[in-house]
Amino acid sequence: MKRKVSFILTICILFLGTLTAFGWERIPGVNCPYDEAAFWSSDTPDYADSPSIYGERYLMEHATEVYDPKRHSEQIKTNSSLSSILDMVKQITGLKELNILSFGSDSLAKNKNDIENINKNTQNLNSAQVISDIQGK
């Protein structure tokens, strides 16, 4: 009788040891979320699992972002304030539209001529050895 009890006790200990070793035991925050209803909900953020090992590992494995309605509303407020600042700058400077300049063939030809003149002047300076005289002094 004593052998049977010790044998059953040994089997139970080995079984519980394998459960713990393979992580089949549910440990909140480590291998399961603290609050499963909030964790799997797409509407409300789960503040309990945001710093937990399970929450970070889940996000890392699935490459997802948590939707946070509070952060989203703050972003909308920030963007609206930035657009109002841009409108105010437009009124102050008197601009009706930004980036209204279009490049025509005339402006491109003028820019090309200016670049060619700059290149010629640079070559003339290099050939006159002005730079080497300045470096020598």
Tab-separated table of N, CA and C in Angstrom:
chain	number	residue	atom	x	y	z
A	1	MET	N	0.810	-1.193	0.000
A	1	MET	CA	0.000	0.000	0.000
A	1	MET	C	0.856	1.261	0.000
A	2	LYS	N	1.918	1.209	0.791
A	2	LYS	CA	2.810	2.352	0.883
A	2	LYS	C	3.507	2.588	-0.453
A	3	ARG	N	3.835	1.513	-1.162
A	3	ARG	CA	4.469	1.633	-2.478
A	3	ARG	C	3.531	2.278	-3.483
A	4	LYS	N	2.259	1.913	-3.452
A	4	LYS	CA	1.283	2.469	-4.387
A	4	LYS	C	1.105	3.973	-4.163
A	5	VAL	N	1.034	4.371	-2.910
A	5	VAL	CA	0.866	5.790	-2.594
A	5	VAL	C	2.097	6.574	-3.044
A	6	SER	N	3.292	6.041	-2.758
A	6	SER	CA	4.510	6.744	-3.178
A	6	SER	C	4.630	6.766	-4.701
A	7	PHE	N	4.203	5.695	-5.383
A	7	PHE	CA	4.245	5.664	-6.841
A	7	PHE	C	3.286	6.699	-7.432
A	8	ILE	N	2.065	6.772	-6.915
A	8	ILE	CA	1.076	7.742	-7.399
A	8	ILE	C	1.548	9.166	-7.098
A	9	LEU	N	2.121	9.384	-5.934
A	9	LEU	CA	2.644	10.700	-5.566
A	9	LEU	C	3.793	11.097	-6.494
A	10	THR	N	4.656	10.164	-6.829
A	10	THR	CA	5.762	10.442	-7.747
A	10	THR	C	5.248	10.785	-9.141
A	11	ILE	N	4.281	10.056	-9.623
A	11	ILE	CA	3.686	10.330	-10.933
A	11	ILE	C	3.045	11.719	-10.944
A	12	CYS	N	2.320	12.068	-9.883
A	12	CYS	CA	1.691	13.399	-9.801
A	12	CYS	C	2.736	14.505	-9.800
A	13	ILE	N	3.808	14.326	-9.064
A	13	ILE	CA	4.869	15.331	-9.015
A	13	ILE	C	5.524	15.473	-10.383
A	14	LEU	N	5.795	14.354	-11.058
A	14	LEU	CA	6.380	14.419	-12.399
A	14	LEU	C	5.429	15.097	-13.385
A	15	PHE	N	4.150	14.797	-13.287
A	15	PHE	CA	3.173	15.416	-14.192
A	15	PHE	C	3.096	16.926	-13.961
A	16	LEU	N	3.047	17.358	-12.701
A	16	LEU	CA	3.011	18.791	-12.405
A	16	LEU	C	4.317	19.471	-12.814
A	17	GLY	N	5.418	18.758	-12.687
A	17	GLY	CA	6.711	19.311	-13.118
A	17	GLY	C	6.760	19.531	-14.620
A	18	THR	N	6.214	18.576	-15.378
A	18	THR	CA	6.206	18.759	-16.838
A	18	THR	C	5.255	19.871	-17.237
A	19	LEU	N	4.127	20.013	-16.539
A	19	LEU	CA	3.214	21.124	-16.842
A	19	LEU	C	3.908	22.463	-16.638
A	20	THR	N	4.630	22.575	-15.544
A	20	THR	CA	5.337	23.819	-15.265
A	20	THR	C	6.506	24.015	-16.220
A	21	ALA	N	7.220	22.952	-16.540
A	21	ALA	CA	8.384	23.067	-17.421
A	21	ALA	C	7.989	23.474	-18.837
A	22	PHE	N	6.894	22.960	-19.316
A	22	PHE	CA	6.467	23.298	-20.682
A	22	PHE	C	5.589	24.543	-20.731
A	23	GLY	N	5.335	25.146	-19.609
A	23	GLY	CA	4.566	26.381	-19.573
A	23	GLY	C	3.086	26.176	-19.785
A	24	TRP	N	2.580	25.028	-19.467
A	24	TRP	CA	1.152	24.785	-19.630
A	24	TRP	C	0.362	25.389	-18.480
A	25	GLU	N	1.060	25.764	-17.454
A	25	GLU	CA	0.396	26.406	-16.334
A	25	GLU	C	0.124	27.859	-16.732
A	26	ARG	N	-1.063	28.351	-16.435
A	26	ARG	CA	-1.420	29.712	-16.829
A	26	ARG	C	-0.912	30.693	-15.779
A	27	ILE	N	0.059	31.503	-16.194
A	27	ILE	CA	0.595	32.532	-15.320
A	27	ILE	C	0.213	33.878	-15.936
A	28	PRO	N	-0.675	34.637	-15.311
A	28	PRO	CA	-1.112	35.900	-15.900
A	28	PRO	C	0.056	36.869	-16.120
A	29	GLY	N	0.100	37.434	-17.319
A	29	GLY	CA	1.152	38.380	-17.667
A	29	GLY	C	2.375	37.734	-18.263
A	30	VAL	N	2.533	36.417	-18.087
A	30	VAL	CA	3.702	35.721	-18.631
A	30	VAL	C	3.303	34.886	-19.840
A	31	ASN	N	2.330	33.992	-19.684
A	31	ASN	CA	1.899	33.185	-20.829
A	31	ASN	C	0.406	33.316	-21.111
A	32	CYS	N	-0.270	34.235	-20.460
A	32	CYS	CA	-1.659	34.570	-20.768
A	32	CYS	C	-1.895	36.009	-20.307
A	33	PRO	N	-2.850	36.698	-20.901
A	33	PRO	CA	-3.085	38.092	-20.493
A	33	PRO	C	-3.721	38.188	-19.119
A	34	TYR	N	-3.532	39.330	-18.484
A	34	TYR	CA	-4.158	39.552	-17.178
A	34	TYR	C	-5.671	39.566	-17.320
A	35	ASP	N	-6.171	40.380	-18.252
A	35	ASP	CA	-7.609	40.497	-18.470
A	35	ASP	C	-7.876	40.149	-19.929
A	36	GLU	N	-8.325	38.922	-20.181
A	36	GLU	CA	-8.465	38.448	-21.556
A	36	GLU	C	-9.518	39.219	-22.336
A	37	ALA	N	-10.598	39.626	-21.693
A	37	ALA	CA	-11.654	40.358	-22.402
A	37	ALA	C	-11.133	41.698	-22.897
A	38	ALA	N	-10.363	42.388	-22.085
A	38	ALA	CA	-9.813	43.683	-22.496
A	38	ALA	C	-8.660	43.494	-23.482
A	39	PHE	N	-7.900	42.408	-23.338
A	39	PHE	CA	-6.758	42.193	-24.219
A	39	PHE	C	-7.202	41.917	-25.649
A	40	TRP	N	-8.249	41.143	-25.823
A	40	TRP	CA	-8.689	40.781	-27.168
A	40	TRP	C	-9.702	41.774	-27.746
A	41	SER	N	-10.101	42.774	-26.987
A	41	SER	CA	-11.042	43.775	-27.478
A	41	SER	C	-10.306	44.773	-28.368
A	42	SER	N	-10.914	45.127	-29.502
A	42	SER	CA	-10.275	46.087	-30.408
A	42	SER	C	-10.692	47.513	-30.091
A	43	ASP	N	-11.625	47.703	-29.179
A	43	ASP	CA	-12.124	49.043	-28.886
A	43	ASP	C	-11.409	49.712	-27.720
A	44	THR	N	-11.120	48.949	-26.692
A	44	THR	CA	-10.530	49.558	-25.505
A	44	THR	C	-9.102	49.069	-25.323
A	45	PRO	N	-8.198	49.953	-24.935
A	45	PRO	CA	-6.837	49.517	-24.665
A	45	PRO	C	-6.759	48.766	-23.337
A	46	ASP	N	-5.867	47.830	-23.272
A	46	ASP	CA	-5.689	47.036	-22.064
A	46	ASP	C	-4.453	47.555	-21.342
A	47	TYR	N	-4.678	48.372	-20.319
A	47	TYR	CA	-3.559	48.990	-19.619
A	47	TYR	C	-2.827	47.994	-18.732
A	48	ALA	N	-3.493	46.937	-18.306
A	48	ALA	CA	-2.832	45.962	-17.435
A	48	ALA	C	-1.790	45.163	-18.201
A	49	ASP	N	-2.044	44.876	-19.480
A	49	ASP	CA	-1.119	44.049	-20.242
A	49	ASP	C	-0.128	44.847	-21.073
A	50	SER	N	-0.185	46.171	-21.041
A	50	SER	CA	0.735	46.931	-21.878
A	50	SER	C	2.192	46.786	-21.436
A	51	PRO	N	2.510	46.729	-20.138
A	51	PRO	CA	3.912	46.494	-19.805
A	51	PRO	C	4.240	45.022	-19.549
A	52	SER	N	3.285	44.115	-19.731
A	52	SER	CA	3.522	42.723	-19.358
A	52	SER	C	4.341	41.993	-20.418
A	53	ILE	N	4.952	40.907	-20.021
A	53	ILE	CA	5.764	40.091	-20.920
A	53	ILE	C	4.895	39.503	-22.010
A	54	TYR	N	3.697	39.053	-21.662
A	54	TYR	CA	2.815	38.446	-22.649
A	54	TYR	C	2.374	39.458	-23.697
A	55	GLY	N	1.995	40.655	-23.262
A	55	GLY	CA	1.546	41.677	-24.196
A	55	GLY	C	2.644	42.097	-25.159
A	56	GLU	N	3.856	42.289	-24.649
A	56	GLU	CA	4.976	42.685	-25.509
A	56	GLU	C	5.331	41.562	-26.483
A	57	ARG	N	5.325	40.326	-26.002
A	57	ARG	CA	5.668	39.196	-26.877
A	57	ARG	C	4.610	39.016	-27.964
A	58	TYR	N	3.345	39.196	-27.618
A	58	TYR	CA	2.276	39.062	-28.605
A	58	TYR	C	2.415	40.125	-29.691
A	59	LEU	N	2.675	41.367	-29.295
A	59	LEU	CA	2.853	42.436	-30.285
A	59	LEU	C	4.069	42.173	-31.166
A	60	MET	N	5.136	41.655	-30.574
A	60	MET	CA	6.348	41.393	-31.335
A	60	MET	C	6.134	40.246	-32.318
A	61	GLU	N	5.426	39.210	-31.927
A	61	GLU	CA	5.201	38.064	-32.805
A	61	GLU	C	4.247	38.392	-33.943
A	62	HIS	N	3.235	39.192	-33.664
A	62	HIS	CA	2.210	39.447	-34.663
A	62	HIS	C	2.374	40.780	-35.371
A	63	ALA	N	3.347	41.587	-34.978
A	63	ALA	CA	3.647	42.881	-35.599
A	63	ALA	C	2.400	43.731	-35.744
A	64	THR	N	1.677	43.906	-34.662
A	64	THR	CA	0.458	44.701	-34.693
A	64	THR	C	0.600	45.894	-33.762
A	65	GLU	N	-0.256	46.860	-33.958
A	65	GLU	CA	-0.310	48.020	-33.086
A	65	GLU	C	-1.637	48.009	-32.339
A	66	VAL	N	-1.593	48.466	-31.126
A	66	VAL	CA	-2.802	48.529	-30.323
A	66	VAL	C	-3.498	49.850	-30.617
A	67	TYR	N	-4.795	49.774	-30.897
A	67	TYR	CA	-5.574	50.985	-31.133
A	67	TYR	C	-5.929	51.609	-29.797
A	68	ASP	N	-5.493	52.832	-29.611
A	68	ASP	CA	-5.770	53.543	-28.376
A	68	ASP	C	-6.657	54.739	-28.709
A	69	PRO	N	-7.935	54.709	-28.332
A	69	PRO	CA	-8.829	55.812	-28.690
A	69	PRO	C	-8.393	57.151	-28.101
A	70	LYS	N	-7.802	57.129	-26.912
A	70	LYS	CA	-7.353	58.380	-26.293
A	70	LYS	C	-6.229	59.003	-27.119
A	71	ARG	N	-5.256	58.178	-27.529
A	71	ARG	CA	-4.152	58.672	-28.345
A	71	ARG	C	-4.664	59.163	-29.700
A	72	HIS	N	-5.653	58.458	-30.256
A	72	HIS	CA	-6.209	58.849	-31.550
A	72	HIS	C	-6.909	60.208	-31.459
A	73	SER	N	-7.678	60.431	-30.395
A	73	SER	CA	-8.353	61.725	-30.240
A	73	SER	C	-7.335	62.846	-30.015
A	74	GLU	N	-6.247	62.560	-29.293
A	74	GLU	CA	-5.210	63.573	-29.096
A	74	GLU	C	-4.508	63.896	-30.412
A	75	GLN	N	-4.298	62.897	-31.268
A	75	GLN	CA	-3.698	63.151	-32.573
A	75	GLN	C	-4.598	64.026	-33.426
A	76	ILE	N	-5.904	63.790	-33.379
A	76	ILE	CA	-6.847	64.610	-34.151
A	76	ILE	C	-6.799	66.052	-33.667
A	77	LYS	N	-6.757	66.262	-32.349
A	77	LYS	CA	-6.672	67.622	-31.812
A	77	LYS	C	-5.379	68.304	-32.245
A	78	THR	N	-4.265	67.569	-32.192
A	78	THR	CA	-2.977	68.140	-32.582
A	78	THR	C	-2.973	68.509	-34.053
A	79	ASN	N	-3.490	67.623	-34.896
A	79	ASN	CA	-3.521	67.906	-36.333
A	79	ASN	C	-4.422	69.087	-36.652
A	80	SER	N	-5.540	69.208	-35.949
A	80	SER	CA	-6.425	70.345	-36.205
A	80	SER	C	-5.759	71.640	-35.762
A	81	SER	N	-5.020	71.609	-34.656
A	81	SER	CA	-4.327	72.827	-34.220
A	81	SER	C	-3.210	73.181	-35.196
A	82	LEU	N	-2.524	72.171	-35.749
A	82	LEU	CA	-1.484	72.455	-36.737
A	82	LEU	C	-2.073	73.031	-38.015
A	83	SER	N	-3.244	72.546	-38.426
A	83	SER	CA	-3.871	73.099	-39.624
A	83	SER	C	-4.344	74.527	-39.367
A	84	SER	N	-4.805	74.827	-38.155
A	84	SER	CA	-5.204	76.203	-37.853
A	84	SER	C	-3.978	77.127	-37.833
A	85	ILE	N	-2.841	76.633	-37.352
A	85	ILE	CA	-1.609	77.421	-37.385
A	85	ILE	C	-1.191	77.686	-38.822
A	86	LEU	N	-1.300	76.680	-39.689
A	86	LEU	CA	-0.965	76.863	-41.098
A	86	LEU	C	-1.884	77.883	-41.757
A	87	ASP	N	-3.176	77.839	-41.423
A	87	ASP	CA	-4.113	78.835	-41.954
A	87	ASP	C	-3.748	80.243	-41.491
A	88	MET	N	-3.321	80.364	-40.236
A	88	MET	CA	-2.934	81.666	-39.710
A	88	MET	C	-1.685	82.185	-40.421
A	89	VAL	N	-0.726	81.292	-40.686
A	89	VAL	CA	0.487	81.693	-41.401
A	89	VAL	C	0.140	82.128	-42.819
A	90	LYS	N	-0.782	81.437	-43.456
A	90	LYS	CA	-1.220	81.833	-44.799
A	90	LYS	C	-1.849	83.224	-44.778
A	91	GLN	N	-2.657	83.509	-43.755
A	91	GLN	CA	-3.289	84.822	-43.664
A	91	GLN	C	-2.255	85.912	-43.416
A	92	ILE	N	-1.286	85.629	-42.563
A	92	ILE	CA	-0.269	86.633	-42.245
A	92	ILE	C	0.588	86.936	-43.466
A	93	THR	N	1.001	85.899	-44.159
A	93	THR	CA	1.877	86.100	-45.324
A	93	THR	C	1.107	86.479	-46.574
A	94	GLY	N	-0.195	86.338	-46.567
A	94	GLY	CA	-0.995	86.712	-47.720
A	94	GLY	C	-0.980	85.683	-48.832
A	95	LEU	N	-0.608	84.468	-48.511
A	95	LEU	CA	-0.601	83.414	-49.527
A	95	LEU	C	-1.988	82.818	-49.662
A	96	LYS	N	-2.385	82.596	-50.892
A	96	LYS	CA	-3.664	81.935	-51.110
A	96	LYS	C	-3.475	80.428	-51.213
A	97	GLU	N	-2.402	80.013	-51.853
A	97	GLU	CA	-2.083	78.595	-51.950
A	97	GLU	C	-0.587	78.432	-51.821
A	98	LEU	N	-0.181	77.327	-51.274
A	98	LEU	CA	1.239	77.018	-51.188
A	98	LEU	C	1.650	76.210	-52.408
A	99	ASN	N	2.885	76.352	-52.818
A	99	ASN	CA	3.449	75.611	-53.951
A	99	ASN	C	2.666	75.871	-55.239
A	100	ILE	N	2.419	77.147	-55.554
A	100	ILE	CA	1.673	77.461	-56.764
A	100	ILE	C	2.584	77.750	-57.946
A	101	LEU	N	3.907	77.789	-57.699
A	101	LEU	CA	4.830	78.076	-58.793
A	101	LEU	C	4.979	76.847	-59.679
A	102	SER	N	4.828	77.052	-60.954
A	102	SER	CA	5.040	75.943	-61.878
A	102	SER	C	6.278	76.263	-62.710
A	103	PHE	N	7.039	75.254	-63.010
A	103	PHE	CA	8.247	75.437	-63.799
A	103	PHE	C	7.895	75.318	-65.271
A	104	GLY	N	8.120	76.394	-65.995
A	104	GLY	CA	7.912	76.370	-67.437
A	104	GLY	C	9.249	76.205	-68.146
A	105	SER	N	9.195	76.155	-69.446
A	105	SER	CA	10.440	75.980	-70.213
A	105	SER	C	11.322	77.210	-70.100
A	106	ASP	N	10.739	78.414	-69.911
A	106	ASP	CA	11.535	79.639	-69.779
A	106	ASP	C	12.384	79.605	-68.509
A	107	SER	N	11.759	79.239	-67.382
A	107	SER	CA	12.507	79.212	-66.122
A	107	SER	C	13.565	78.109	-66.133
A	108	LEU	N	13.261	76.980	-66.760
A	108	LEU	CA	14.259	75.908	-66.838
A	108	LEU	C	15.444	76.325	-67.698
A	109	ALA	N	15.189	77.017	-68.828
A	109	ALA	CA	16.284	77.479	-69.694
A	109	ALA	C	17.133	78.510	-68.964
A	110	LYS	N	16.490	79.414	-68.208
A	110	LYS	CA	17.236	80.430	-67.448
A	110	LYS	C	18.117	79.766	-66.391
A	111	ASN	N	17.566	78.774	-65.680
A	111	ASN	CA	18.344	78.067	-64.660
A	111	ASN	C	19.506	77.310	-65.283
A	112	LYS	N	19.291	76.738	-66.461
A	112	LYS	CA	20.353	76.015	-67.141
A	112	LYS	C	21.475	76.966	-67.536
A	113	ASN	N	21.131	78.153	-68.040
A	113	ASN	CA	22.145	79.150	-68.395
A	113	ASN	C	22.908	79.624	-67.171
A	114	ASP	N	22.198	79.827	-66.058
A	114	ASP	CA	22.868	80.246	-64.824
A	114	ASP	C	23.852	79.191	-64.341
A	115	ILE	N	23.476	77.945	-64.424
A	115	ILE	CA	24.370	76.856	-63.994
A	115	ILE	C	25.593	76.779	-64.894
A	116	GLU	N	25.393	76.947	-66.196
A	116	GLU	CA	26.535	76.935	-67.117
A	116	GLU	C	27.476	78.089	-66.833
A	117	ASN	N	26.957	79.278	-66.522
A	117	ASN	CA	27.807	80.432	-66.176
A	117	ASN	C	28.602	80.173	-64.901
A	118	ILE	N	27.953	79.566	-63.917
A	118	ILE	CA	28.655	79.246	-62.663
A	118	ILE	C	29.772	78.254	-62.924
A	119	ASN	N	29.506	77.246	-63.755
A	119	ASN	CA	30.547	76.260	-64.083
A	119	ASN	C	31.715	76.897	-64.820
A	120	LYS	N	31.436	77.823	-65.763
A	120	LYS	CA	32.510	78.515	-66.488
A	120	LYS	C	33.350	79.353	-65.550
A	121	ASN	N	32.700	80.091	-64.645
A	121	ASN	CA	33.435	80.913	-63.680
A	121	ASN	C	34.314	80.055	-62.776
A	122	THR	N	33.802	78.901	-62.377
A	122	THR	CA	34.579	77.988	-61.530
A	122	THR	C	35.798	77.473	-62.280
A	123	GLN	N	35.626	77.116	-63.554
A	123	GLN	CA	36.765	76.646	-64.358
A	123	GLN	C	37.788	77.749	-64.568
A	124	ASN	N	37.343	78.983	-64.772
A	124	ASN	CA	38.267	80.107	-64.945
A	124	ASN	C	39.081	80.346	-63.679
A	125	LEU	N	38.398	80.264	-62.531
A	125	LEU	CA	39.124	80.442	-61.269
A	125	LEU	C	40.140	79.325	-61.050
A	126	ASN	N	39.761	78.104	-61.379
A	126	ASN	CA	40.684	76.982	-61.202
A	126	ASN	C	41.868	77.092	-62.155
A	127	SER	N	41.615	77.551	-63.372
A	127	SER	CA	42.718	77.659	-64.332
A	127	SER	C	43.628	78.837	-64.011
A	128	ALA	N	43.117	79.870	-63.350
A	128	ALA	CA	43.942	81.026	-63.004
A	128	ALA	C	44.775	80.773	-61.761
A	129	GLN	N	44.619	79.666	-61.148
A	129	GLN	CA	45.372	79.249	-59.958
A	129	GLN	C	45.237	80.232	-58.812
A	130	VAL	N	44.066	80.840	-58.713
A	130	VAL	CA	43.804	81.748	-57.594
A	130	VAL	C	43.704	80.963	-56.304
A	131	ILE	N	43.090	79.790	-56.387
A	131	ILE	CA	42.899	78.983	-55.183
A	131	ILE	C	44.242	78.502	-54.636
A	132	SER	N	45.150	78.060	-55.533
A	132	SER	CA	46.443	77.580	-55.051
A	132	SER	C	47.282	78.723	-54.477
A	133	ASP	N	47.138	79.948	-55.019
A	133	ASP	CA	47.841	81.090	-54.452
A	133	ASP	C	47.322	81.416	-53.069
A	134	ILE	N	46.015	81.320	-52.885
A	134	ILE	CA	45.434	81.610	-51.572
A	134	ILE	C	45.862	80.546	-50.563
A	135	GLN	N	45.902	79.281	-51.007
A	135	GLN	CA	46.318	78.210	-50.104
A	135	GLN	C	47.792	78.353	-49.749
A	136	GLY	N	48.594	78.850	-50.680
A	136	GLY	CA	50.029	79.020	-50.417
A	136	GLY	C	50.297	80.094	-49.397
A	137	LYS	N	49.464	81.133	-49.376
A	137	LYS	CA	49.652	82.201	-48.413
A	137	LYS	C	49.202	81.766	-47.039
